[in-house]
PDB file of C-alpha atoms in Angstrom:
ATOM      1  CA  UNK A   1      51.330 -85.238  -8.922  1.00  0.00           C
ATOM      2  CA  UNK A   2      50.319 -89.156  -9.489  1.00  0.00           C
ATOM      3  CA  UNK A   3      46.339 -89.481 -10.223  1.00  0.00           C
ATOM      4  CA  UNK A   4      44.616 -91.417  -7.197  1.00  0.00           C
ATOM      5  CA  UNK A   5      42.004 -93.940  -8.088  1.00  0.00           C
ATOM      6  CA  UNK A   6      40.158 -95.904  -5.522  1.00  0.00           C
ATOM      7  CA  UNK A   7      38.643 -99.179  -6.078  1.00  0.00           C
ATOM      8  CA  UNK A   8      35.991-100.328  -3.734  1.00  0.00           C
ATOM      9  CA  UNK A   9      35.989-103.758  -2.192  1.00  0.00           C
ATOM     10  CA  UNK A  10      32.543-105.336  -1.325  1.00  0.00           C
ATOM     11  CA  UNK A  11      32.229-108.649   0.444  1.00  0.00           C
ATOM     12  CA  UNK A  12      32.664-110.410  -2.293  1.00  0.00           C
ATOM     13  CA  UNK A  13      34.463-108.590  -4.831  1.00  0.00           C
ATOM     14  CA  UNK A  14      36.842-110.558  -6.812  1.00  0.00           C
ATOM     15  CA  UNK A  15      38.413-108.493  -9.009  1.00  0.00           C
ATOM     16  CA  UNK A  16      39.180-104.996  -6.700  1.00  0.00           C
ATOM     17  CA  UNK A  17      43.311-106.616  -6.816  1.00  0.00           C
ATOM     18  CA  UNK A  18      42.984-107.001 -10.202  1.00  0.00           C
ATOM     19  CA  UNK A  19      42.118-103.526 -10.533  1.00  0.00           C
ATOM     20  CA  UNK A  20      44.623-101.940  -8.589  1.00  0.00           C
ATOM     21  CA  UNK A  21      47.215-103.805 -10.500  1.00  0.00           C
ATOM     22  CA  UNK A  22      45.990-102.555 -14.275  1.00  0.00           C
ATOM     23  CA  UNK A  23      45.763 -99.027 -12.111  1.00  0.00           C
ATOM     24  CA  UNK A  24      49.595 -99.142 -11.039  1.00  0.00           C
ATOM     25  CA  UNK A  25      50.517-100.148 -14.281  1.00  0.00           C
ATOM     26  CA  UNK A  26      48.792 -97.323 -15.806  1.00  0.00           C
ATOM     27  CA  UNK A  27      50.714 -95.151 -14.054  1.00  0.00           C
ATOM     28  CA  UNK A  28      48.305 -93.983 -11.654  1.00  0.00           C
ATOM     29  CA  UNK A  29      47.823 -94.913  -7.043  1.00  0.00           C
ATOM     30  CA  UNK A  30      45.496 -97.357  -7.035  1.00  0.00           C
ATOM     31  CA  UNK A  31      43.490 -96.552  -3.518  1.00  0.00           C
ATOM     32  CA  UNK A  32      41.835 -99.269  -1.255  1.00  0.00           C
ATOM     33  CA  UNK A  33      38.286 -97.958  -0.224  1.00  0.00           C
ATOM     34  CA  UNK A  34      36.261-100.139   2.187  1.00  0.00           C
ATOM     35  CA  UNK A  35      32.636-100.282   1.273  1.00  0.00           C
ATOM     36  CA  UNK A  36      31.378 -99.673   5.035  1.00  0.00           C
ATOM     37  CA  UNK A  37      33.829 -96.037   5.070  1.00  0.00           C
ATOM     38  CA  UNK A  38      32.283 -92.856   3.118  1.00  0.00           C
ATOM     39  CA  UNK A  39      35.280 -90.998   3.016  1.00  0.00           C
ATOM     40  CA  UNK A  40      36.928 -91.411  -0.147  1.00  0.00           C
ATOM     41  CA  UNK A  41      39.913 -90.206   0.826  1.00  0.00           C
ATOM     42  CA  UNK A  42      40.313 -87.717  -2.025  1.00  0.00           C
ATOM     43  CA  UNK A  43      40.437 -89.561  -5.010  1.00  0.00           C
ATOM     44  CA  UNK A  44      40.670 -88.494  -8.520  1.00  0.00           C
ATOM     45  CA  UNK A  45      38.049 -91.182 -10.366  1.00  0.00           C
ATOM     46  CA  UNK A  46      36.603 -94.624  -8.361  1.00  0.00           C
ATOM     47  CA  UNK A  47      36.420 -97.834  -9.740  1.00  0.00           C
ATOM     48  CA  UNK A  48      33.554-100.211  -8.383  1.00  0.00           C
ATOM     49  CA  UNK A  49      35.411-104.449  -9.651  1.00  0.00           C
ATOM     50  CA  UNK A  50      33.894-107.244 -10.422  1.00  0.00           C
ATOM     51  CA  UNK A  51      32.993-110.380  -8.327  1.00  0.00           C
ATOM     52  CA  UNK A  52      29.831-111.383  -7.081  1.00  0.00           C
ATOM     53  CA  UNK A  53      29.170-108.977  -3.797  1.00  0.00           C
ATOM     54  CA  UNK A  54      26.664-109.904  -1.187  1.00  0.00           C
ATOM     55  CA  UNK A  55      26.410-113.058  -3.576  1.00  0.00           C
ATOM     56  CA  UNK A  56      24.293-111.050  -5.727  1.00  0.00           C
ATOM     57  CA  UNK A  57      21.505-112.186  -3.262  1.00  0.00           C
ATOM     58  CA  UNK A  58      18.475-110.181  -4.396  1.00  0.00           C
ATOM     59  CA  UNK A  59      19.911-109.036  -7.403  1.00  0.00           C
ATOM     60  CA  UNK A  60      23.222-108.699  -8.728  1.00  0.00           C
ATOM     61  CA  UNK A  61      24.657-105.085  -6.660  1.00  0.00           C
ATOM     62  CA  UNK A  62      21.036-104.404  -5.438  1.00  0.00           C
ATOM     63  CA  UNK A  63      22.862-104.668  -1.631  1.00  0.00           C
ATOM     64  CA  UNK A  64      26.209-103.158  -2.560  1.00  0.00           C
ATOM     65  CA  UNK A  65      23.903-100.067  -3.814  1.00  0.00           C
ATOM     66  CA  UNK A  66      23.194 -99.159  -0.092  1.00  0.00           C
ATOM     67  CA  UNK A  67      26.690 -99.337   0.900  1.00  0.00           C
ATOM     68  CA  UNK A  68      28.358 -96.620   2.952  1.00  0.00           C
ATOM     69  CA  UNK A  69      30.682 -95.928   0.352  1.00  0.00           C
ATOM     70  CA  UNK A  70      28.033 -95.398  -2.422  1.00  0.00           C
ATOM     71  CA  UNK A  71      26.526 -92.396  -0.884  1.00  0.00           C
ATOM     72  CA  UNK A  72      29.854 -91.043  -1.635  1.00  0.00           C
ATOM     73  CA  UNK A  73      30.319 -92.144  -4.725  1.00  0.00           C
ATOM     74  CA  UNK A  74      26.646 -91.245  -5.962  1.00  0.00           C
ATOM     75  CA  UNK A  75      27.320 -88.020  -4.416  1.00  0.00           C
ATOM     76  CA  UNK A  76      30.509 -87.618  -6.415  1.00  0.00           C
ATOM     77  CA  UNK A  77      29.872 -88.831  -9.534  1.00  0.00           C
ATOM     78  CA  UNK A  78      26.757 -86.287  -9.935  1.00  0.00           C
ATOM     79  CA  UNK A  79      29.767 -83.659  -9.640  1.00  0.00           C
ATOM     80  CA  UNK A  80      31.377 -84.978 -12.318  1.00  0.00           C
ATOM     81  CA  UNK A  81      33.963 -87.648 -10.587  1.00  0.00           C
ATOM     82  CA  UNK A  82      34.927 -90.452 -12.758  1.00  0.00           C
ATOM     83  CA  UNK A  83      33.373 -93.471 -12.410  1.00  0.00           C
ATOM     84  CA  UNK A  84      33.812 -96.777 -13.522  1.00  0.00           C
ATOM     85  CA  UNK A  85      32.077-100.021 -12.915  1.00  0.00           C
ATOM     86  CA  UNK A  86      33.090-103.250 -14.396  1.00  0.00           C
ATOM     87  CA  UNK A  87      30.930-106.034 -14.365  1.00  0.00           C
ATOM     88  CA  UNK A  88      29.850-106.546 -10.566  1.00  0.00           C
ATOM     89  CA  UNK A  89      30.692-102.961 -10.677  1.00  0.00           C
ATOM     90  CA  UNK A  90      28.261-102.311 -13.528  1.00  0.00           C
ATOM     91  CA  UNK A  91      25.728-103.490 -12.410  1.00  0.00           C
ATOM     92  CA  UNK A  92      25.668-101.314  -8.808  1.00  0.00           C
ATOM     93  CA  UNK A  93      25.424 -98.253 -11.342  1.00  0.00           C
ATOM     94  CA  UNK A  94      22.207 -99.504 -12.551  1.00  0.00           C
ATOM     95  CA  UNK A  95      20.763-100.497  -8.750  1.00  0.00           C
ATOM     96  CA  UNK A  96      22.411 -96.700  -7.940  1.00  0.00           C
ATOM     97  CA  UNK A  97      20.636 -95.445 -10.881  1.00  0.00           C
ATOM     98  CA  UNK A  98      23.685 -93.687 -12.096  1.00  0.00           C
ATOM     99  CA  UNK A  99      23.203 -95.520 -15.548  1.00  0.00           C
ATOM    100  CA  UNK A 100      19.552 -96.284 -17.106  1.00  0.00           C
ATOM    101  CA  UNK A 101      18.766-100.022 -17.449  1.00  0.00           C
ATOM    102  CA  UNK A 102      19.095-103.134 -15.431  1.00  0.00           C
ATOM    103  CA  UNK A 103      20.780-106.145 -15.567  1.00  0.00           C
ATOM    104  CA  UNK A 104      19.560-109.623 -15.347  1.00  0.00           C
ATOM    105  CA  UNK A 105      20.802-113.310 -15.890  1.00  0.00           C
ATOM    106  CA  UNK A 106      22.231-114.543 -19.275  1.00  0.00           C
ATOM    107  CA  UNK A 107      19.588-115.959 -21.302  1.00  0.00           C
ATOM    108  CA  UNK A 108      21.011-118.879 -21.475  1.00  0.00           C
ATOM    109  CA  UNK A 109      20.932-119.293 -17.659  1.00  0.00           C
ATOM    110  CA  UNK A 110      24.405-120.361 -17.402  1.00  0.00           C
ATOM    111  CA  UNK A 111      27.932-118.589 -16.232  1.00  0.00           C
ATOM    112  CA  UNK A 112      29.836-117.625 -19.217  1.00  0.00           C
ATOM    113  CA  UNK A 113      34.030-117.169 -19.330  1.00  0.00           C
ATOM    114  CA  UNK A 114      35.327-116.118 -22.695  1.00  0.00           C
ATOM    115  CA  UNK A 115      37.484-113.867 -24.802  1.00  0.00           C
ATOM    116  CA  UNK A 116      34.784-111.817 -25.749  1.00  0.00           C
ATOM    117  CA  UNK A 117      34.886-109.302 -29.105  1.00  0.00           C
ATOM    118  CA  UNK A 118      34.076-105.951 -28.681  1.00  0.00           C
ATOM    119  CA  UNK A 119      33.634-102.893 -30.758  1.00  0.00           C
ATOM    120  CA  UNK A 120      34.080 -99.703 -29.509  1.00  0.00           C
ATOM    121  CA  UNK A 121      31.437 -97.285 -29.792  1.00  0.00           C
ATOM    122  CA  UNK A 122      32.148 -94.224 -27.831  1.00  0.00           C
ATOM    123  CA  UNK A 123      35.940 -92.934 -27.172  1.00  0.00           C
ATOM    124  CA  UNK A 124      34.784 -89.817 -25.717  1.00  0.00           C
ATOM    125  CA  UNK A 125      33.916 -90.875 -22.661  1.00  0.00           C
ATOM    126  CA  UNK A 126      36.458 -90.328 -19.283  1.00  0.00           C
ATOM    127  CA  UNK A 127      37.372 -93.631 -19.377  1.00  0.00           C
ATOM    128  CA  UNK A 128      37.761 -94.199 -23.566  1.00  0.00           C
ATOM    129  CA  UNK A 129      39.596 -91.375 -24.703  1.00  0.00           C
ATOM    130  CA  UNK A 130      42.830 -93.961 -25.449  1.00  0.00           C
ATOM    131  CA  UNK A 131      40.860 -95.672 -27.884  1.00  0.00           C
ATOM    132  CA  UNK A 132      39.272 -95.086 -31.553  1.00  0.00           C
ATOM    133  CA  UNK A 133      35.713 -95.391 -32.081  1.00  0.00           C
ATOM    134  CA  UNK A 134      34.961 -98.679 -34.678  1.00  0.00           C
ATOM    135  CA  UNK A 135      38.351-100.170 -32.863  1.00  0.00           C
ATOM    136  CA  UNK A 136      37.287-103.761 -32.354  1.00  0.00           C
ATOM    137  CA  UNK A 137      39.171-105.422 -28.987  1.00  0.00           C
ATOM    138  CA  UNK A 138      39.645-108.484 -27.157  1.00  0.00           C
ATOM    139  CA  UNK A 139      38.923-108.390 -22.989  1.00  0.00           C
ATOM    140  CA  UNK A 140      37.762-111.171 -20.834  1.00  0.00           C
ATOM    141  CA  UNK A 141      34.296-111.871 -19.978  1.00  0.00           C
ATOM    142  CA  UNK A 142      32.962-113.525 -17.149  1.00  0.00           C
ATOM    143  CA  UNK A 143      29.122-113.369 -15.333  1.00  0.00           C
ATOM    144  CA  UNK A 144      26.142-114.817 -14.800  1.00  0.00           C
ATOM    145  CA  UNK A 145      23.936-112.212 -14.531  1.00  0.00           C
ATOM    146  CA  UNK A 146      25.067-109.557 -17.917  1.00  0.00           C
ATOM    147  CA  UNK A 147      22.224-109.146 -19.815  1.00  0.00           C
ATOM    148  CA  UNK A 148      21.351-105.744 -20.481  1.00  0.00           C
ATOM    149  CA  UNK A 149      17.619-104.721 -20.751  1.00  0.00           C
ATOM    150  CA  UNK A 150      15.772-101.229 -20.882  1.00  0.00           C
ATOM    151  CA  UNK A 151      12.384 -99.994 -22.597  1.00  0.00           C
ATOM    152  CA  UNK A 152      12.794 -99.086 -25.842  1.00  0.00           C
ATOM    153  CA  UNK A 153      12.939 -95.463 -25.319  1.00  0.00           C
ATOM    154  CA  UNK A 154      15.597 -95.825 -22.973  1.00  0.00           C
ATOM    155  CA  UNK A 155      17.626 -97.811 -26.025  1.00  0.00           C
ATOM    156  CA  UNK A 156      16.748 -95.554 -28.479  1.00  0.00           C
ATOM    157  CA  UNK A 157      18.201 -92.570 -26.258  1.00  0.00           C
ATOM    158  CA  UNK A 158      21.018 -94.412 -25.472  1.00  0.00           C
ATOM    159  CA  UNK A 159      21.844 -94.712 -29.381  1.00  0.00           C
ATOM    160  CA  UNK A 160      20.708 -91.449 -30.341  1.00  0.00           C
ATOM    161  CA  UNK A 161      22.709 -89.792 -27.908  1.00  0.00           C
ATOM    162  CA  UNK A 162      25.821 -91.688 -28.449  1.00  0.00           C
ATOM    163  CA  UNK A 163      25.423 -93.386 -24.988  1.00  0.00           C
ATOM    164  CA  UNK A 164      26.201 -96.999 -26.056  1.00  0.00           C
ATOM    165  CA  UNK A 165      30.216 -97.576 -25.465  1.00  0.00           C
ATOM    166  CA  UNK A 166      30.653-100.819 -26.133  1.00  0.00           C
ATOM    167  CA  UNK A 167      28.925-103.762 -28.222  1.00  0.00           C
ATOM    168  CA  UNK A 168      29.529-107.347 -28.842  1.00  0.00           C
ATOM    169  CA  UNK A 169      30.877-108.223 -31.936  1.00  0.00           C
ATOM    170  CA  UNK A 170      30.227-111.579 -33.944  1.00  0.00           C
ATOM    171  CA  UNK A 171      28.252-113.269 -30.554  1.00  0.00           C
ATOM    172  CA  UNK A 172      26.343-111.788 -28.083  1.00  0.00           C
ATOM    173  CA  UNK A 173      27.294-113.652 -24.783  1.00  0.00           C
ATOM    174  CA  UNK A 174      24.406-113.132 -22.668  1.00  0.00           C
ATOM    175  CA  UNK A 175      21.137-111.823 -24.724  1.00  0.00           C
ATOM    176  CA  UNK A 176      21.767-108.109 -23.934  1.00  0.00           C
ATOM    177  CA  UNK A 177      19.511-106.026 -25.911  1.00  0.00           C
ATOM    178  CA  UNK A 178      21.086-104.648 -28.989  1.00  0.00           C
ATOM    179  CA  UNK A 179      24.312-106.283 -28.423  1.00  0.00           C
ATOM    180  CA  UNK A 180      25.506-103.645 -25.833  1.00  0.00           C
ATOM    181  CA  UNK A 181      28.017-103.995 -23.686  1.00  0.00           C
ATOM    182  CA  UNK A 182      28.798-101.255 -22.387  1.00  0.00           C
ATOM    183  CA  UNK A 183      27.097 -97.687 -21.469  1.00  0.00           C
ATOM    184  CA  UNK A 184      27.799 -94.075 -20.388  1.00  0.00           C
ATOM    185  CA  UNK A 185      25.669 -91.359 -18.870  1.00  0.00           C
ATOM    186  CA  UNK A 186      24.977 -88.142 -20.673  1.00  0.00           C
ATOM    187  CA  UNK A 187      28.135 -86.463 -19.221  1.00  0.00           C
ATOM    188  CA  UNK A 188      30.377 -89.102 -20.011  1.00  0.00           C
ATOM    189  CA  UNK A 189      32.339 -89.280 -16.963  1.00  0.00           C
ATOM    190  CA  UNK A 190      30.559 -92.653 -15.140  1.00  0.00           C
ATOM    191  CA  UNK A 191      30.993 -95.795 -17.157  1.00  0.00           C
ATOM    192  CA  UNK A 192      29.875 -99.346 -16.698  1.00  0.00           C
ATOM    193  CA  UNK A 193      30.517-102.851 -18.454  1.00  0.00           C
ATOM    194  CA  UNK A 194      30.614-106.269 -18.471  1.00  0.00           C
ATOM    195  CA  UNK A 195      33.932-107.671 -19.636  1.00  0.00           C
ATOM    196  CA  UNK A 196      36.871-107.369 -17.679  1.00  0.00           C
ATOM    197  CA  UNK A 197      39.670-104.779 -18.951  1.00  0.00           C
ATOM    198  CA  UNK A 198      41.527-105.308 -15.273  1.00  0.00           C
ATOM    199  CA  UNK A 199      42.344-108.779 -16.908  1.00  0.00           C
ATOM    200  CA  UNK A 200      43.696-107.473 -20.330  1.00  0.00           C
ATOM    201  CA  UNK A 201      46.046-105.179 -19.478  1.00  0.00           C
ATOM    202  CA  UNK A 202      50.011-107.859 -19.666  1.00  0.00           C
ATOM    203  CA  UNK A 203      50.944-109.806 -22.422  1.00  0.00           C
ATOM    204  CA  UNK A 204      51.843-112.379 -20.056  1.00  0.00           C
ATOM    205  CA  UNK A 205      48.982-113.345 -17.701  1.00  0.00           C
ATOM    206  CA  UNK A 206      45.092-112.915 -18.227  1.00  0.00           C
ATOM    207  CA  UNK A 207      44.276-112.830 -21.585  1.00  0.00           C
ATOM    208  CA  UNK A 208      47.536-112.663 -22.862  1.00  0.00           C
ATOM    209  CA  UNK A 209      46.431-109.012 -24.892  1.00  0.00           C
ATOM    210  CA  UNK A 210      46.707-105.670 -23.567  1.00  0.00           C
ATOM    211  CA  UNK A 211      43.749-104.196 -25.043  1.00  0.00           C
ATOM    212  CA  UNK A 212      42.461-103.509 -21.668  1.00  0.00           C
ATOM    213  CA  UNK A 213      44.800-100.947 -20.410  1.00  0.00           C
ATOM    214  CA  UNK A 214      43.443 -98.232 -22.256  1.00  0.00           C
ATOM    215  CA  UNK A 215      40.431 -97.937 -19.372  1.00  0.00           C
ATOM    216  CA  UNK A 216      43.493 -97.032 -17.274  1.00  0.00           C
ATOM    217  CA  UNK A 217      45.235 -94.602 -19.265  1.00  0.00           C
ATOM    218  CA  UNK A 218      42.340 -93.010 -20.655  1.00  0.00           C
ATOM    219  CA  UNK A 219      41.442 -91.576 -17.397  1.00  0.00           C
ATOM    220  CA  UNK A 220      44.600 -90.562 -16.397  1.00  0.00           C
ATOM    221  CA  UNK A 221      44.936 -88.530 -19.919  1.00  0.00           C
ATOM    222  CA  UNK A 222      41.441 -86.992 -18.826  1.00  0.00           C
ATOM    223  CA  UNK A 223      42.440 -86.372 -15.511  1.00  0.00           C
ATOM    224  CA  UNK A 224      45.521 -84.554 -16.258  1.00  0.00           C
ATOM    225  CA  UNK A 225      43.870 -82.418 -18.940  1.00  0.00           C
ATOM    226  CA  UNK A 226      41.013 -81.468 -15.962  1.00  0.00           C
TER     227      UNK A 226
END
């Protein structure tokens, strides 16, 4: 039986295609969900994509939070769904509260697009599992508003509990505290980030690496060994 994985479209998401591309090629459905529809439709995992939805008036995802389709996924990723949010997508798992922290705008007050260097921390998590922790990869990066901030305790429970997934390597794009990039919450099964995996996933378009596709297998190795 082929895993399902829906990916959310806000007004203004940019990246939900993208998404359900890296998720075919994975091996897995990719699922259309429409953010104003709380049936999920019986997905396996959910990704929330980038882009800029509601045009991040507010905050970045502090509208997309109150979505329909977020009481769902709130709902189901307390259960233990997978969930995944990449960039736009990240930062509605802060507003949701599903991950600690908040986001707010680089510190050098600018958009920033780059091949971005990251080192992975975690590869236990649902959506990691296909990589090695200390592996250092390539994906796309891409915001305006990526900078990572929590109290202290928040960042010293996030380390001490193996929480951090991903860090910047060599330059730290956007002034998030202790170079992370990426997070998990204590169960491991709802991740966020800022780079863009979606985009690394074909030698011959995005990036022009692959190192992204991993997101996608990962959770189709977890999912078939729930």
């Amino acid at each position: 039986m082929t895993a399902r994985i829906g990916v959310v479209t806000f007004p203004g998401s940019l990246d939900d295609r993208d998404t359900q591309r890296a998720i075919r090629l994975a091996g897995a459905e990719p699922v259309a969900l429409w953010h104003k529809d709380k049936d999920l439709g019986q997905v396996d995992a959910v990704v929330l994509p980038g882009g800029f939805s509601y045009g991040d008036y507010l905050r970045a995802g502090a509208i997309s939070r109150f979505s329909p389709v977020m009481e769902s996924v709130i709902e189901q990723a307390k259960s233990g769904m997978p969930v995944l949010g990449i960039c736009n997508g990240f930062q509605i798992l802060t507003e949701a509260h599903l991950l600690p922290g908040a986001m707010l705008g680089n510190n050098h007050l600018h958009f920033i697009c780059r091949d971005q260097k990251l080192r992975v921390e975690n590869a236990d998590t649902a959506w990691t599992v296909d990589y090695d922790a200390g592996q250092e990869i390539h994906i796309p990066l891409k915001n305006m508003d990526g900078r990572y901030v929590a109290d202290e305790r928040t960042l010293d429970e996030l380390e001490a509990e193996g929480r951090v997934v991903f860090r910047y390597v060599d330059f730290n794009p956007n002034g998030s505290l202790r170079d992370i990039a990426g997070i998990t919450n204590a169960a491991g099964n709802v991740v966020g980030l800022m780079p863009h995996p979606e985009h690394a996933v074909e030698p011959l378009i995005g990036s022009g690496r692959t190192d992204g596709l991993p997101f996608f297998t990962s959770i189709l190795k977890k999912l078939v060994n729930v």
